[in-house]
XYZ file of C-alpha atoms in Angstrom:
547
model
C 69.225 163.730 96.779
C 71.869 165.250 95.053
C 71.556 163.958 91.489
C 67.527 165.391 91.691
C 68.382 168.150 92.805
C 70.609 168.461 89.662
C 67.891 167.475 87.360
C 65.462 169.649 89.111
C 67.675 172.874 88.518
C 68.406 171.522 84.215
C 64.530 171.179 83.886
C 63.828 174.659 85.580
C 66.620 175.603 82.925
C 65.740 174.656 79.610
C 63.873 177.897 78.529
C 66.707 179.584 79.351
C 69.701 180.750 77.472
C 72.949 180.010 78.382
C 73.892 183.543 78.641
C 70.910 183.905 80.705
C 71.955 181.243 83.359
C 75.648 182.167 83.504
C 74.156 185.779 84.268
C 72.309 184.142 86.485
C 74.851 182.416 88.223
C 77.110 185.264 88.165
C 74.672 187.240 90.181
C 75.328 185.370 93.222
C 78.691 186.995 93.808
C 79.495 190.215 94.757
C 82.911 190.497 92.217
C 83.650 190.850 88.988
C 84.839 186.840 87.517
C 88.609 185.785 87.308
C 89.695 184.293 83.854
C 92.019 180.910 84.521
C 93.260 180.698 80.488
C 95.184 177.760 79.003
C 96.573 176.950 75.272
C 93.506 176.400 73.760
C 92.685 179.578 74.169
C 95.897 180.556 71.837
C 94.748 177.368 69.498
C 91.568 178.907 68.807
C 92.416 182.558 68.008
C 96.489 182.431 67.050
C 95.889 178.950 65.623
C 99.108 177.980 67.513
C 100.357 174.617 68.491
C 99.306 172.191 71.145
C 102.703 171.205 73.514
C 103.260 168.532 71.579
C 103.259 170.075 68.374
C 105.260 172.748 69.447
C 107.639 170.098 70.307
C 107.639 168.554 67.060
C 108.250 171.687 65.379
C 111.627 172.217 67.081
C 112.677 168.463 67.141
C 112.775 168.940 63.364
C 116.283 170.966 64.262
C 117.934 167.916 66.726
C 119.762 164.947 65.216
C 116.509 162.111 66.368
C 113.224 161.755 65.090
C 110.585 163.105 67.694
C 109.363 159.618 68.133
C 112.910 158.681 69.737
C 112.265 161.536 72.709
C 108.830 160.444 73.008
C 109.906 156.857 74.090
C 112.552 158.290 76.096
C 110.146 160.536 77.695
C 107.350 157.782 78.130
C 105.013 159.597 76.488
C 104.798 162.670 79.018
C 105.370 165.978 77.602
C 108.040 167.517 80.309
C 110.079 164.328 79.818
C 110.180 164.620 76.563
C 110.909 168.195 76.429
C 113.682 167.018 79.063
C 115.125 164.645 76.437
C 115.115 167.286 73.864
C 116.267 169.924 75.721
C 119.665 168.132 76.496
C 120.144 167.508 72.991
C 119.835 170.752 71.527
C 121.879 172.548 74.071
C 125.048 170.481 72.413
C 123.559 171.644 69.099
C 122.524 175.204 69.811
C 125.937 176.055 70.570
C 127.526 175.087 67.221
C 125.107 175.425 64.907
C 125.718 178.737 62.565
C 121.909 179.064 62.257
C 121.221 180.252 66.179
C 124.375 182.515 66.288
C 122.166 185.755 66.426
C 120.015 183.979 69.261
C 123.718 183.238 70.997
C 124.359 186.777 70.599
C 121.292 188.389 71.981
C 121.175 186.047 75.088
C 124.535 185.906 76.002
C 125.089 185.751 79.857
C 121.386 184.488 79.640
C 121.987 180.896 79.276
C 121.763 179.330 82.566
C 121.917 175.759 82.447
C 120.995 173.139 79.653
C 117.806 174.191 79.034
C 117.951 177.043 78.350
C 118.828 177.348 74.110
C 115.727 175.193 73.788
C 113.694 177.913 75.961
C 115.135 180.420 74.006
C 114.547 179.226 70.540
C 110.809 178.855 71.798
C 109.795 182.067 73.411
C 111.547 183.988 70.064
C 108.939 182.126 67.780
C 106.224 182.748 70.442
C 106.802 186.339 70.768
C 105.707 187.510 67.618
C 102.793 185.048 67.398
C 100.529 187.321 68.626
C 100.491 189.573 66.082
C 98.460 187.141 63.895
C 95.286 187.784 63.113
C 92.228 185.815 63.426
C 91.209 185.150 59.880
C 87.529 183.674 60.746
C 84.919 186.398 60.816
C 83.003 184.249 63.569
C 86.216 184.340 65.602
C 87.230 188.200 64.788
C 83.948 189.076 66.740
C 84.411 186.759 70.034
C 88.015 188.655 70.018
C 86.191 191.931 69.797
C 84.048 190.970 72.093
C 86.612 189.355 74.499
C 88.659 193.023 74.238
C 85.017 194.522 75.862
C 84.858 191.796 78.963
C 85.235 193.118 82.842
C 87.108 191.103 84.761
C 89.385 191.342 87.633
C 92.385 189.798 86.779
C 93.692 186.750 84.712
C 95.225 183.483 85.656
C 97.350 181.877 82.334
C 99.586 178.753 81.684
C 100.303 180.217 78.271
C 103.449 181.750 77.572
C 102.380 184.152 74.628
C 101.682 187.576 74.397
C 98.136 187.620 73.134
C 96.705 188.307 76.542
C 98.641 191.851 77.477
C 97.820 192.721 73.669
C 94.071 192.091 74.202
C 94.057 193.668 77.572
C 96.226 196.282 76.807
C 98.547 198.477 79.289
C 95.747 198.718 81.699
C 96.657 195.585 83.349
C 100.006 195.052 84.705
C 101.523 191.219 84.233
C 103.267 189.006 86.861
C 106.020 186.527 85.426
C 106.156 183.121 86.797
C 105.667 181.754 90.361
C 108.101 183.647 92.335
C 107.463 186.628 90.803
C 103.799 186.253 92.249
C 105.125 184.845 95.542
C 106.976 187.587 96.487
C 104.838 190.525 95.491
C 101.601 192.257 96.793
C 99.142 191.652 94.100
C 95.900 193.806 94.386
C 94.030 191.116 92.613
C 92.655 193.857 89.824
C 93.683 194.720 86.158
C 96.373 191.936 86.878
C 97.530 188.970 84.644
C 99.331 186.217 86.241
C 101.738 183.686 84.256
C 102.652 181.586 86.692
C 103.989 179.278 84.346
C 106.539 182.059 82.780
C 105.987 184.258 79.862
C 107.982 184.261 76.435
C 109.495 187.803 77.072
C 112.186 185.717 79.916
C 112.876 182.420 78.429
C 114.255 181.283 81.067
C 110.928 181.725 83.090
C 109.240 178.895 81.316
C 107.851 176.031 82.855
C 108.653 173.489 80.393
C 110.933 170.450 81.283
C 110.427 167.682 83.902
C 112.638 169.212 86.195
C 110.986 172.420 85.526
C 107.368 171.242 86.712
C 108.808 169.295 89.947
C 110.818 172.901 90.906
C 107.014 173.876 90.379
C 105.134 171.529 91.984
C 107.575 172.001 95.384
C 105.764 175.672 95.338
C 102.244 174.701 94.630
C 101.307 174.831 98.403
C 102.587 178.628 98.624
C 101.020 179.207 94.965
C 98.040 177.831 95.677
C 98.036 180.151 98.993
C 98.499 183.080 96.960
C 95.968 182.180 94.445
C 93.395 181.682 97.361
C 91.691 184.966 98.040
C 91.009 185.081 94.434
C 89.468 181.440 94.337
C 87.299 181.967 97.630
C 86.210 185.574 96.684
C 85.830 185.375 92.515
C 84.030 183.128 90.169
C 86.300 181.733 88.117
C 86.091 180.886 84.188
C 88.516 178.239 82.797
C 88.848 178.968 79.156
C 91.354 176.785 76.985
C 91.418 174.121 79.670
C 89.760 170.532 79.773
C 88.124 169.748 82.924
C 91.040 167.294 83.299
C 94.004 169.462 82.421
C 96.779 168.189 85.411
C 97.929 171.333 85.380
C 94.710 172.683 86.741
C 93.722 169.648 89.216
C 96.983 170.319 90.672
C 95.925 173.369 91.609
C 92.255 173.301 92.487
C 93.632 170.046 95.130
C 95.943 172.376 96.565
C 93.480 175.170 97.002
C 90.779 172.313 98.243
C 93.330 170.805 100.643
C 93.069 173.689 102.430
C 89.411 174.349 103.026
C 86.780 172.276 104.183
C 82.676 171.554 104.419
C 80.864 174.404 103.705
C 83.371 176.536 102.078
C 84.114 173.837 99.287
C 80.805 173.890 98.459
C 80.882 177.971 97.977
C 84.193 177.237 95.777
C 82.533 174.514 93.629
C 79.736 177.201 92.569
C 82.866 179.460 91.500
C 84.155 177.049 89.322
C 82.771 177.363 85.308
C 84.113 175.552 82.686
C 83.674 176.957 79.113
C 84.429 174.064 76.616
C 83.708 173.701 72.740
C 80.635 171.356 71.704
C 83.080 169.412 69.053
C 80.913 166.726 68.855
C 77.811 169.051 67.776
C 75.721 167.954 70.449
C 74.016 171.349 71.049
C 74.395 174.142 73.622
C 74.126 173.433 77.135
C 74.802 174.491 80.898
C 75.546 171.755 82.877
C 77.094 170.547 86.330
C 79.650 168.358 85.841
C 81.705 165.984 88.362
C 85.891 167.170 88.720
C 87.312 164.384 90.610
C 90.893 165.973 92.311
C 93.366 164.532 95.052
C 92.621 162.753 97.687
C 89.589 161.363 96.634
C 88.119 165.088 96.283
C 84.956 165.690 93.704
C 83.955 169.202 92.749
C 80.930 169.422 91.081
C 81.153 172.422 88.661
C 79.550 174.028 85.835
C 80.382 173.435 82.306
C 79.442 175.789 79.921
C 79.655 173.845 75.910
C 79.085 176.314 73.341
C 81.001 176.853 69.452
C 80.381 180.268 70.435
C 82.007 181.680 72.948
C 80.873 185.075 71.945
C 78.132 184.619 74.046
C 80.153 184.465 77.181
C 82.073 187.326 76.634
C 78.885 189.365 76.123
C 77.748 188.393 80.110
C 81.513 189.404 80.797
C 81.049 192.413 79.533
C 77.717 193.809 81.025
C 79.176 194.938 84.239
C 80.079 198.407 84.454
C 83.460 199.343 86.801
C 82.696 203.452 88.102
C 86.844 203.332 88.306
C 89.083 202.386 85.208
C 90.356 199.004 86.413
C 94.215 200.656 86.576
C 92.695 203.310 88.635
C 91.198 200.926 91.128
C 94.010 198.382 91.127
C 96.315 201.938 92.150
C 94.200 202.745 94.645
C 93.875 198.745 96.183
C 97.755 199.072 96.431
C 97.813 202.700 97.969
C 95.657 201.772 100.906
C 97.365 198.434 101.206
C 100.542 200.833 101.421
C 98.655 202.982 104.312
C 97.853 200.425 106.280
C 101.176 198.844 106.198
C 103.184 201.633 106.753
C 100.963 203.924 107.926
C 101.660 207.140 105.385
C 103.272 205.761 102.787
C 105.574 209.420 101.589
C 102.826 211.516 102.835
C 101.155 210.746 98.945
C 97.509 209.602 100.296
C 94.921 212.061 102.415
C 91.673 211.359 103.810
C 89.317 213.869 104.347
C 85.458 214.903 104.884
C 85.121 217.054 101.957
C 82.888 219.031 103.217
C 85.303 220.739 106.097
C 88.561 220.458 103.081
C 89.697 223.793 103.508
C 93.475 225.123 102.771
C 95.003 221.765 101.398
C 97.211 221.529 98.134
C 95.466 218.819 96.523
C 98.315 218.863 93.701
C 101.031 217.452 95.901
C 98.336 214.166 96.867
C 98.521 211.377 94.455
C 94.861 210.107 95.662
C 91.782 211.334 98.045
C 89.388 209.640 100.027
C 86.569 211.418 100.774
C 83.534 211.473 103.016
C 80.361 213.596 102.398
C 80.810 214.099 99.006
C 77.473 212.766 98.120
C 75.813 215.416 100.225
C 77.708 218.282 98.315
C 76.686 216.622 95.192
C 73.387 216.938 95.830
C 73.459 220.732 95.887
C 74.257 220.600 92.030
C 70.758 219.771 91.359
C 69.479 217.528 88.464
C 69.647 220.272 85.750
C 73.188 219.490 85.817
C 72.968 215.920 84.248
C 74.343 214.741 81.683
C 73.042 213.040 78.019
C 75.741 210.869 78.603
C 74.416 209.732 82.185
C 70.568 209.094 80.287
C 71.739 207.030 78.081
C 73.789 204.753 80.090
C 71.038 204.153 82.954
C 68.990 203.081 80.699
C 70.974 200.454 79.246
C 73.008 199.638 82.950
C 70.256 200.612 85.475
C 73.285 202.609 87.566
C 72.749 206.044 88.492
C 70.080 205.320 90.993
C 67.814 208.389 89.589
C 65.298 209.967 90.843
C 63.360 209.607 88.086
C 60.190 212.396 88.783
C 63.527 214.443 89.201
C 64.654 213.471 85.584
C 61.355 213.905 84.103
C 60.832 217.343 85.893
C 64.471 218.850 85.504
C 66.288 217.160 83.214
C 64.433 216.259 80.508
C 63.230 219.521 79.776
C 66.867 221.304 80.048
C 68.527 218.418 77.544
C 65.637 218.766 74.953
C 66.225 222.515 74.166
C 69.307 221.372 72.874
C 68.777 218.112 71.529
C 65.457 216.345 70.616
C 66.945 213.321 70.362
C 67.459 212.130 73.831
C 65.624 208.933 75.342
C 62.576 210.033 77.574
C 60.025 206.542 77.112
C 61.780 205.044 80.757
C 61.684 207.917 82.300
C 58.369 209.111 82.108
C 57.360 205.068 82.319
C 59.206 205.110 86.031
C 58.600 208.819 87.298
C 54.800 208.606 88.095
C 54.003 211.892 86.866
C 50.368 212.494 84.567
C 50.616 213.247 81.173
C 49.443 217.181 81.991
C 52.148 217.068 84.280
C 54.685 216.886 81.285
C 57.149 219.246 79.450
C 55.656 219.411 75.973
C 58.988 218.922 74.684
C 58.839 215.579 76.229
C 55.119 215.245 74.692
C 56.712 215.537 71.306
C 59.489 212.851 72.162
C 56.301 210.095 73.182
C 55.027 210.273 69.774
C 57.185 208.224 67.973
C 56.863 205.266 65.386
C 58.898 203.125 64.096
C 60.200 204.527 60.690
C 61.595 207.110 63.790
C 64.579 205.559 63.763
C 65.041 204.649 60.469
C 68.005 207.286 58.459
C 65.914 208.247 55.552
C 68.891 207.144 53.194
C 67.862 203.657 53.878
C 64.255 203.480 53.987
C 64.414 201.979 50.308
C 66.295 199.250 52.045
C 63.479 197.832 54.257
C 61.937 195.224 52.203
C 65.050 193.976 51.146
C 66.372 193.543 54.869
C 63.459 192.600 56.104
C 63.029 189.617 53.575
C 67.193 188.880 54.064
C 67.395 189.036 57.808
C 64.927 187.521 60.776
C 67.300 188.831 63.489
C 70.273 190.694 64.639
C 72.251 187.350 64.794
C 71.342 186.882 60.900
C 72.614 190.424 60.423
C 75.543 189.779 61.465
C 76.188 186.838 59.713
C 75.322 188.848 56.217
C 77.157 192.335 57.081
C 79.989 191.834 59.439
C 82.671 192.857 57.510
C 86.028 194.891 56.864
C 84.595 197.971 58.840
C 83.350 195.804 61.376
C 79.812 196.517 63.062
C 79.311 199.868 61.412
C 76.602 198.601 58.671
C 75.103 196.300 61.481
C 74.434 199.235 63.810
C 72.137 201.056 60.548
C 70.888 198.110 59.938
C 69.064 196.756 62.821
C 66.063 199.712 63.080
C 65.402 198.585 59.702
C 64.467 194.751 60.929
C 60.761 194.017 61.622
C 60.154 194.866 65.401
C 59.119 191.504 66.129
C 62.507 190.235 64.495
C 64.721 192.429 67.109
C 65.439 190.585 70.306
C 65.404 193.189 72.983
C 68.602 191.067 75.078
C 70.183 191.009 72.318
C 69.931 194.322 71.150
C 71.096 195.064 74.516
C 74.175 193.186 74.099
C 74.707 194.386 70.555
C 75.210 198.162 72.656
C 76.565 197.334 75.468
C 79.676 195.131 73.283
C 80.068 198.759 71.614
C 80.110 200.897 74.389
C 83.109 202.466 73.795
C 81.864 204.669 70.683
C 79.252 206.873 73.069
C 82.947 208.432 74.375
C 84.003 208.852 70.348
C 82.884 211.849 67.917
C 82.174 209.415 65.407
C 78.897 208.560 63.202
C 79.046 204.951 65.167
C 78.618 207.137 68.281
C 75.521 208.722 66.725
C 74.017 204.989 65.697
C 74.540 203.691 68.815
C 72.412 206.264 70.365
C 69.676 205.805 67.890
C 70.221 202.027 68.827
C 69.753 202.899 72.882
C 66.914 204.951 71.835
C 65.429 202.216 69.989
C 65.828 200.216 72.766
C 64.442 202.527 75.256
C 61.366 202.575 72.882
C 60.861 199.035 72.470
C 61.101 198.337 75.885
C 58.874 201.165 78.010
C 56.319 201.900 75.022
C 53.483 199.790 75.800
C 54.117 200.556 79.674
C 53.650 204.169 78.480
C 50.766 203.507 76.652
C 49.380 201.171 79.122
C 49.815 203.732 81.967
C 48.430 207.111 80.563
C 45.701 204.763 78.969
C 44.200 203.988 82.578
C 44.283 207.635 83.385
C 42.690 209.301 81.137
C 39.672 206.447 82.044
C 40.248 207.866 85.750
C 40.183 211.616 84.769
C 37.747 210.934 82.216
């Protein structure tokens, strides 16, 4: 029954994208996703070693060949690193060229292992200040910087993650670290197998992963609200990575029936097709301990791009730091009841007399209903523009049509209306003329005269966005992109991926840039494209009716 049912759900598939079934998939759960990152993720953008290469690039320093620790160590990577790690300590210690290292870390080095640890987390911390020299790869990073996530789970002991995600997520350091704080599960990076920036922190010996492995039961207890509550995407990790079946056994150990089952359908694996066997979205069998098989999904793509973009659709109404502060304030409230008297609760509607300048955060209750009394004249262009690429404001859109509209295009006649009107139910007589105006457009409308001579030659160049990217990515990144997709034929622009072309740029509509200005000829383009014929198609049947 099983393995039709899996066939069943590929056939009803195969017209679909694979951005459209991780969306798809996604949409059964109520959070944002959890990224679970290994080394290849740093292979594929820092173009750093594997473990074993990394290895070999410090057992150049120790007095064997690499070859001799790899016998000694059977083969396995933490007894090698064992082997190695004994060896330079002797070394480290005399040798004039670490003297500056012995310097910096003095009353640092704890036990043998330490010089090795050392030496590798100072050639790790400044490798992620590389850049990505493929264009392909510069735009999944781009991309990747745009994704909305709750948190990250990482192996890796790099920096490239807190430079991608910036100082809006705060890091935890190796296991007990995690163990013994109060995570809030957002805007959060876990490295539970140590970071360069404490060498000592690494997980890298034999002894290191069984000191490990003695905590995976608590770890794994820590990790599980996040695995039972978030989908989770492995990238950099194959589906048989020990490191990860450790983990997933632990975590599975611990539930049963139904609810493995629900944490199978979190699971997604996102590997590269290296053997060029095309795209695909697939379940896949994860066999763990104890004679446990997950099936979960593996996503095989050389363009991971495309994942990101789903990532980055969702739209947080908090800054993730903002939320993540305010998790841990009312963890702190309950806990302790009134944690320094910095957190107030209140109906706003009776808030009368209090010094909101000495309260770190409110919680209100009737705000919604004082909201109200501002009226929709009071809406932003900003707020237009975004509901019609996100679907979030939860408009009344007769309201918009009636209020709005009108006010915004006194002072700017360039402001989406085609969805709107489309959605409001209103006649045409029953319209603003301003908006009358705005319902007339064609599409040399969003063309910038300056390159109108450029049609043909785009046109004939470029079948699609994806093919305009290819040609005019460059230095200044999207910029040229963004003026040049109006001038495409319409049947060569892909409305989804138009969509995603905006949505992966959101971040110039709060610039004062000219890439602010064409990504609001873009939404408007969009807008157009989409609700035209529904336009057309609606005020065509009445004036039949009033005719």
């Amino acid at each position: 029954k099983c393995s039709s049912t899996v066939r069943l759900v590929i056939e009803g598939c195969e017209t679909m994208t694979i951005e459209q079934q991780l969306e798809q998939q996604l949409k059964e759960f109520n959070s944002a996703p959890f990224l679970f990152i290994g080394s290849g993720f740093s292979r594929r953008y820092l173009g750093l070693e594997d473990w074993e290469g990394l290895l070999k690039k410090f057992a150049k320093y120790l007095p064997n060949d690499f070859d001799y620790y790899r016998s000694i160590g059977e083969n396995q990577m933490p007894m090698i690193a064992q082997a190695m790690a004994e060896d330079f300590h002797e070394l480290w210690w005399k040798d004039e060229k670490f003297k500056s290292s012995r310097e910096e870390f003095r009353g640092k080095v704890f036990n043998k292992t330490s010089p090795l640890k050392i030496e590798i987390a100072k050639y790790l911390r400044t490798k992620h200040q590389n850049t990505v020299v493929s264009k392909h790869l510069e735009r999944e990073i781009e991309k990747f910087k745009k994704v909305v996530v709750d948190g990250v789970i990482t192996t890796n002991w790099d920096l490239f993650l807190e430079k991608l995600f910036g100082n809006e997520y705060k890091t935890y350091v190796g296991q007990e670290e995690l163990l013994f704080a109060n995570p809030t599960h957002i805007a959060e990076i876990y490295k539970i197998h140590g970071c360069s920036t404490d060498p000592n922190s690494l997980v890298l010996t034999h002894k290191d992963y069984e000191n490990f492995r003695s905590k995976n039961a608590y770890l794994a207890a820590k990790l599980m609200t996040i695995f039972v509550e978030h989908p989770i995407i492995f990238i950099g990790y194959s589906i048989s990575d020990p490191n990860i079946i450790e983990i997933l056994s632990s975590i599975a150990a611990c539930l049963s029936g139904d609810k493995l089952i629900d944490l199978q359908k979190r699971l997604i694996f996102l590997q590269r097709d290296k053997n060029n066997q095309g795209e695909s979205f697939h379940p896949m069998p994860m066999v763990l301990d104890k004679n446990i098989t997950l099936t979960v999904t593996c996503i095989r793509t050389n363009d991971f791009g495309k994942v990101y973009g789903v990532l980055s659709k969702n739209r947080r109404k908090f800054p993730a730091k903002l939320l993540s502060q305010m998790k841990n304030q009312i963890y702190e409230l309950v806990k302790a009841n009134d944690p320094n008297g910095q957190i107030y609760a209140v109906d706003i509607d009776q808030a009368k007399g209090i010094d909101f300048s000495k309260v770190e955060f409110v919680f209100g209750i009737g705000i919604s209903k004082k909201l109200s009394l501002v009226g929709y004249k009071s809406i932003k262009k900003l707020d237009l523009f975004e509901d019609i690429i996100f679907d979030n404001k939860n408009f009344e859109y007769k309201n918009i049509v009636r209020e709005t509209l009108p006010e915004l295009l006194k002072q700017d006649r360039f402001i989406p209306v085609y969805k709107f009107v489309s959605q409001s139910g209103l006649r045409y007589d029953e319209l603003d003329q301003r908006i009358k105006q705005n319902l007339n457009l064609e599409h040399s409308s969003f063309i910038i005269k300056t390159l109108r001579k450029k049609v043909p030659f785009i046109q004939e160049k470029c079948k699609s966005i994806d093919a305009l990217i290819d040609e005019f990515y460059d230095n200044y990144g999207m910029q040229r992109v963004l003026e040049y997709i109006p001038l495409l034929k319409i049947e060569d622009i892909d409305l989804e991926k138009l969509k995603e072309i905006i949505i992966e740029n959101w971040d110039f509509m709060d610039s004062e840039t000219y890439k602010k200005t064409l990504l609001r000829r873009l939404i408007r383009l969009y807008d157009w494209l989409k609700y035209k014929d529904v336009v057309r198609d609606v005020f065509a049947v009445e004036q039949l009716v009033y005719s």
